PDB file of C-alpha atoms in Angstrom:
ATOM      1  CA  UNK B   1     120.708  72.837  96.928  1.00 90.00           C
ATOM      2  CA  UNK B   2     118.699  70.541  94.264  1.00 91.00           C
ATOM      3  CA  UNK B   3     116.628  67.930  96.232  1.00 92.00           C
ATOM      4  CA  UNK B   4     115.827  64.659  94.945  1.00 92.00           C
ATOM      5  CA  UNK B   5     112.218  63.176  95.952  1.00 86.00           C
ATOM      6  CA  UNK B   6     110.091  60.271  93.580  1.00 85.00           C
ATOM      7  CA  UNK B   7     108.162  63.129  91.813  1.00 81.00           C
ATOM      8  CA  UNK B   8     111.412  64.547  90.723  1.00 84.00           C
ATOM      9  CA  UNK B   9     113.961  67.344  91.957  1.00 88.00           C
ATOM     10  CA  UNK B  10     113.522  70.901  93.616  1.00 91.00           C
ATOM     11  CA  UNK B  11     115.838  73.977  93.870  1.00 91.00           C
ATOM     12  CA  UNK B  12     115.890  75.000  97.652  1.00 93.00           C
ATOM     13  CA  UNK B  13     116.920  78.316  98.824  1.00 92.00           C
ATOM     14  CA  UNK B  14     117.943  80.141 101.958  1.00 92.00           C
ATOM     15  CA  UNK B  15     119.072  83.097 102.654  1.00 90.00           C
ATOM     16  CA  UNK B  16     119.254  86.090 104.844  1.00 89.00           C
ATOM     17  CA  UNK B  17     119.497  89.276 103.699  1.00 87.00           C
ATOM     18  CA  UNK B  18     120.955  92.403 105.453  1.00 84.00           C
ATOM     19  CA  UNK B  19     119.488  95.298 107.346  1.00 82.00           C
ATOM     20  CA  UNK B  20     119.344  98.383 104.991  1.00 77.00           C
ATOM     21  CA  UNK B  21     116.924  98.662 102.409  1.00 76.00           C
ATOM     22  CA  UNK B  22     119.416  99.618  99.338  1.00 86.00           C
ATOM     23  CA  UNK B  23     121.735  96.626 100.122  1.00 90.00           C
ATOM     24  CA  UNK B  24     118.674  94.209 100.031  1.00 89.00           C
ATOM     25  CA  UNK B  25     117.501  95.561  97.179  1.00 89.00           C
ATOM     26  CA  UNK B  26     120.970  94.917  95.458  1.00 90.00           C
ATOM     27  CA  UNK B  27     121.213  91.345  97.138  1.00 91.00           C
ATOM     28  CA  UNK B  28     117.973  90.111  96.014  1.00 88.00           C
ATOM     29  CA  UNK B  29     118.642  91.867  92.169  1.00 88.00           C
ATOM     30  CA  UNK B  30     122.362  90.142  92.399  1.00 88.00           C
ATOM     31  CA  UNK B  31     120.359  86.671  93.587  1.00 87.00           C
ATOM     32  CA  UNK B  32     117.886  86.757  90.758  1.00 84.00           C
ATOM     33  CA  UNK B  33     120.469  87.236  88.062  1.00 84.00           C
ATOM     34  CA  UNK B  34     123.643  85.077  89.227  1.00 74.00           C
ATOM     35  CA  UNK B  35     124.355  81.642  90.538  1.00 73.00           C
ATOM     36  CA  UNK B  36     121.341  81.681  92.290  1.00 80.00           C
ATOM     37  CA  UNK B  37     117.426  81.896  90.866  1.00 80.00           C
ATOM     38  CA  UNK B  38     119.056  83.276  88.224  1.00 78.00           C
ATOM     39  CA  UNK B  39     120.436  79.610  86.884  1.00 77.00           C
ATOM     40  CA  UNK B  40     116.920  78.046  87.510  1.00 80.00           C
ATOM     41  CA  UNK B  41     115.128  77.726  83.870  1.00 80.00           C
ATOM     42  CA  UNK B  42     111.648  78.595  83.909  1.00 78.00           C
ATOM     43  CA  UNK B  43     109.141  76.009  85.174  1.00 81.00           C
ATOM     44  CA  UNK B  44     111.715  73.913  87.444  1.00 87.00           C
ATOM     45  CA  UNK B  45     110.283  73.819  91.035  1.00 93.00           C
ATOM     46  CA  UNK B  46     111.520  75.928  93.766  1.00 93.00           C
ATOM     47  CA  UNK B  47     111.565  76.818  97.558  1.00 95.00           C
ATOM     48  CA  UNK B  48     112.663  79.528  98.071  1.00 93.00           C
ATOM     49  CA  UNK B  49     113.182  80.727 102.129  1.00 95.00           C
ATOM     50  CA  UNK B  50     114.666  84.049 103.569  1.00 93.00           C
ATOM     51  CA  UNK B  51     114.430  86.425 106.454  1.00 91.00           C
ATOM     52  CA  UNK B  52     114.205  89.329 104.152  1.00 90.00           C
ATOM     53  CA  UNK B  53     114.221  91.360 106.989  1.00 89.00           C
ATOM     54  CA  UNK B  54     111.646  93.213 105.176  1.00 89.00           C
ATOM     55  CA  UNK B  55     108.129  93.099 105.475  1.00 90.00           C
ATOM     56  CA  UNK B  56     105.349  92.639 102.374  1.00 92.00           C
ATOM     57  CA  UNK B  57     104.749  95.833 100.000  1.00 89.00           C
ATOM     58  CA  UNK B  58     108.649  96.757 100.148  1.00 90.00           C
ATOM     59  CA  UNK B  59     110.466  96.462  96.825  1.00 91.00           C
ATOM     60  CA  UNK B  60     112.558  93.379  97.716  1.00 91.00           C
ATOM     61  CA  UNK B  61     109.143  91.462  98.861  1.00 94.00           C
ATOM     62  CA  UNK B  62     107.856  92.482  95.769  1.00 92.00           C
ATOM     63  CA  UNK B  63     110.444  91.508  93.307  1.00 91.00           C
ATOM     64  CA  UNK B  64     110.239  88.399  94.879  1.00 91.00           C
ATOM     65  CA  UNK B  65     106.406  87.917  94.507  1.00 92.00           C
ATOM     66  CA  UNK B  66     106.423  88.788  90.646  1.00 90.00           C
ATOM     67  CA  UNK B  67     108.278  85.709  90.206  1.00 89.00           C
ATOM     68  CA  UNK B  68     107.063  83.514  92.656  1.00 92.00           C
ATOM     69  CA  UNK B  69     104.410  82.336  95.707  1.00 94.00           C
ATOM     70  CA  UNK B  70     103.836  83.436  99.466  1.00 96.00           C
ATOM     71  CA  UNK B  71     103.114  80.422 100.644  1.00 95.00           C
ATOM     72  CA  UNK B  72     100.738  82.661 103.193  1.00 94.00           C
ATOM     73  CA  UNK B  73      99.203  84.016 100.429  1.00 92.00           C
ATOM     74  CA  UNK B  74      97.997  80.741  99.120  1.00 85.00           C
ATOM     75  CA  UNK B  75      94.519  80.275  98.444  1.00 70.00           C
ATOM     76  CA  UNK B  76      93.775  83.336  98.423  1.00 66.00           C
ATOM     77  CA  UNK B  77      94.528  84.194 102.194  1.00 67.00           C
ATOM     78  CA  UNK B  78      94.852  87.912 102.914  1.00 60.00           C
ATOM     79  CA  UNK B  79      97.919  89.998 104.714  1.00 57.00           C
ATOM     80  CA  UNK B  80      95.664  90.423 107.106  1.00 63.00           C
ATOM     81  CA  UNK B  81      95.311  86.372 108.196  1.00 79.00           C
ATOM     82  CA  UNK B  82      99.403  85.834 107.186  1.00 89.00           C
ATOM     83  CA  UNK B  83     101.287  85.194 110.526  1.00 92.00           C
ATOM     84  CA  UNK B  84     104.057  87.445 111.479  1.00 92.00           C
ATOM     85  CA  UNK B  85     107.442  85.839 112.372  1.00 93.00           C
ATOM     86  CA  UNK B  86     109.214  88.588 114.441  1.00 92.00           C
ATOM     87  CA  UNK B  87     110.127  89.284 116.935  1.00 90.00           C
ATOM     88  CA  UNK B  88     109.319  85.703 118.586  1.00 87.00           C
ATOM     89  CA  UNK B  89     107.962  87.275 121.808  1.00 88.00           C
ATOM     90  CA  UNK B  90     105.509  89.695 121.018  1.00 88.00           C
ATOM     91  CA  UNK B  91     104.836  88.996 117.068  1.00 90.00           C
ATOM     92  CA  UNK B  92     104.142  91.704 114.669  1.00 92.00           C
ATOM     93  CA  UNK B  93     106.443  91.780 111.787  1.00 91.00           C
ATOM     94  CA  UNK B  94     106.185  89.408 108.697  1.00 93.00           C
ATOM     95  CA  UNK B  95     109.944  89.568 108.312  1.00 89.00           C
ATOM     96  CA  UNK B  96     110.477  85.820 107.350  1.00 92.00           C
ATOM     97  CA  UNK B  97     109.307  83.989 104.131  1.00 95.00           C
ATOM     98  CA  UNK B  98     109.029  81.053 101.831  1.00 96.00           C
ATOM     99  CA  UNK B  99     107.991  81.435  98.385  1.00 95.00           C
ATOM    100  CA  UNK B 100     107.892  78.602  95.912  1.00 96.00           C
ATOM    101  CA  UNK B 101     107.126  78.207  91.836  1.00 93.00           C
ATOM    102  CA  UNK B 102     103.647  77.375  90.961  1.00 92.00           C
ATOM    103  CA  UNK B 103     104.675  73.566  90.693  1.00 92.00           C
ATOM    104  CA  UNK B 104     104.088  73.357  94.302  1.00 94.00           C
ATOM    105  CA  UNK B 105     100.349  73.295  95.809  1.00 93.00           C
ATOM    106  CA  UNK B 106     100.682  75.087  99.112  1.00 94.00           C
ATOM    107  CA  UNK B 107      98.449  72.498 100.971  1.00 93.00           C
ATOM    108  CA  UNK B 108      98.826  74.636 104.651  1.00 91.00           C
ATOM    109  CA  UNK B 109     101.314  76.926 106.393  1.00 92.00           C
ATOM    110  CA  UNK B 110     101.725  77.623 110.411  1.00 90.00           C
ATOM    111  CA  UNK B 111     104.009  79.681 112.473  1.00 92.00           C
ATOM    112  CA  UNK B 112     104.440  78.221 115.870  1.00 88.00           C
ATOM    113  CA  UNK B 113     104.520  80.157 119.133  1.00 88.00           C
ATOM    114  CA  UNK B 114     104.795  78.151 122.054  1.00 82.00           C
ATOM    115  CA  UNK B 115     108.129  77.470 123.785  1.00 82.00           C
ATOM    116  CA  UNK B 116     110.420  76.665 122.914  1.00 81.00           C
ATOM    117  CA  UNK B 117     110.396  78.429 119.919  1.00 77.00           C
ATOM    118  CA  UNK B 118     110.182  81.968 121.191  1.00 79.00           C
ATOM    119  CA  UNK B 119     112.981  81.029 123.489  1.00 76.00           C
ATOM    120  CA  UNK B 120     115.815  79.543 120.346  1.00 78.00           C
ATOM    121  CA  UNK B 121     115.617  82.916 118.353  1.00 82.00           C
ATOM    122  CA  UNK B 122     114.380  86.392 118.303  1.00 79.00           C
ATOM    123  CA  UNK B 123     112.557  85.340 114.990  1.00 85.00           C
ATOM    124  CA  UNK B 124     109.336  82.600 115.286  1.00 90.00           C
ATOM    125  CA  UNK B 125     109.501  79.169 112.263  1.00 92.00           C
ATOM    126  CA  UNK B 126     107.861  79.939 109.425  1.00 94.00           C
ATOM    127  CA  UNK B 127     106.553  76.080 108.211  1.00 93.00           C
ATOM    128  CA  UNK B 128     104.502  75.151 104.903  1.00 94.00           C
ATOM    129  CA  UNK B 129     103.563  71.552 103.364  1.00 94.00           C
ATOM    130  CA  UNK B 130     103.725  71.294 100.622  1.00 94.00           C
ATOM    131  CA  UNK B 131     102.802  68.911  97.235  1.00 93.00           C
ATOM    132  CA  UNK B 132     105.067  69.086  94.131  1.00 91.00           C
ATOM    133  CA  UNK B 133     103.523  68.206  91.172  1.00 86.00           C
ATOM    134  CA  UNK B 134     104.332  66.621  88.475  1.00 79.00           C
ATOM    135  CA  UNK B 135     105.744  68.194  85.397  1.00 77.00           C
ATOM    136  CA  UNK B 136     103.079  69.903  83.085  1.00 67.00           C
ATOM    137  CA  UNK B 137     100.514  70.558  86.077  1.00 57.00           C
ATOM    138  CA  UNK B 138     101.717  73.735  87.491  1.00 55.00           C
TER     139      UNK B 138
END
């Protein structure tokens, strides 16, 4: 979808990619390339969300992050202090994520875990806010 706001239009994304390893890998390569990022010229902002139903360090996380942000990661936060997403009742897995281009600032990120959102899915929300700037100040 392209969303309009006053400091100008944004590419969102969402996806969900499936359960083995080889077939992500060939869904996020077939994403990049296609009718999805792949149409997106360079320097156009972008949100990109997915439960990649893989965690960071695995190739399709890492495709993902040469090209653009963990909002997590922002400012320089570590794995260690990202939150993990799955499963909602006992959290340990950083399965879910939103990257975006460097025209957003990534001004803070949270993953609630009170009811009721362990109760709506076996995954926990993954929010950010988030600034877009203007073109020129990525």
């Amino acid at each position: 979808a392209v969303i309009h706001l006053p400091a100008g239009p944004f590419h969102f994304f969402n996806t969900h990619l499936r359960l083995f390893g080889a077939e992500r890998l060939l869904q996020i390569r077939l994403m990049l390339r296609t009718h999805w990022l792949g149409v997106v010229s360079h320097g156009e902002p972008v949100v990109f969300c997915a439960d990649l139903t893989s965690i960071p360090g695995l190739p399709v996380y890492r495709l993902l992050a040469t090209l653009l942000n963990d909002v997590q990661m922002a400012g320089g936060r570590s794995l260690k202090r990202a939150h993990p997403t799955f499963s909602s009742r006992r959290p340990r897995l950083r399965l879910d994520h939103m990257f975006v281009s460097p025209r957003f600032q990534v001004i803070g990120t949270a993953v609630p875990r009170h009811e009721p959102y362990r109760r709506v899915s076996d995954h926990l929300p993954l929010w950010a806010d988030l600034r877009l700037r203007p073109a020129g100040r990525a």
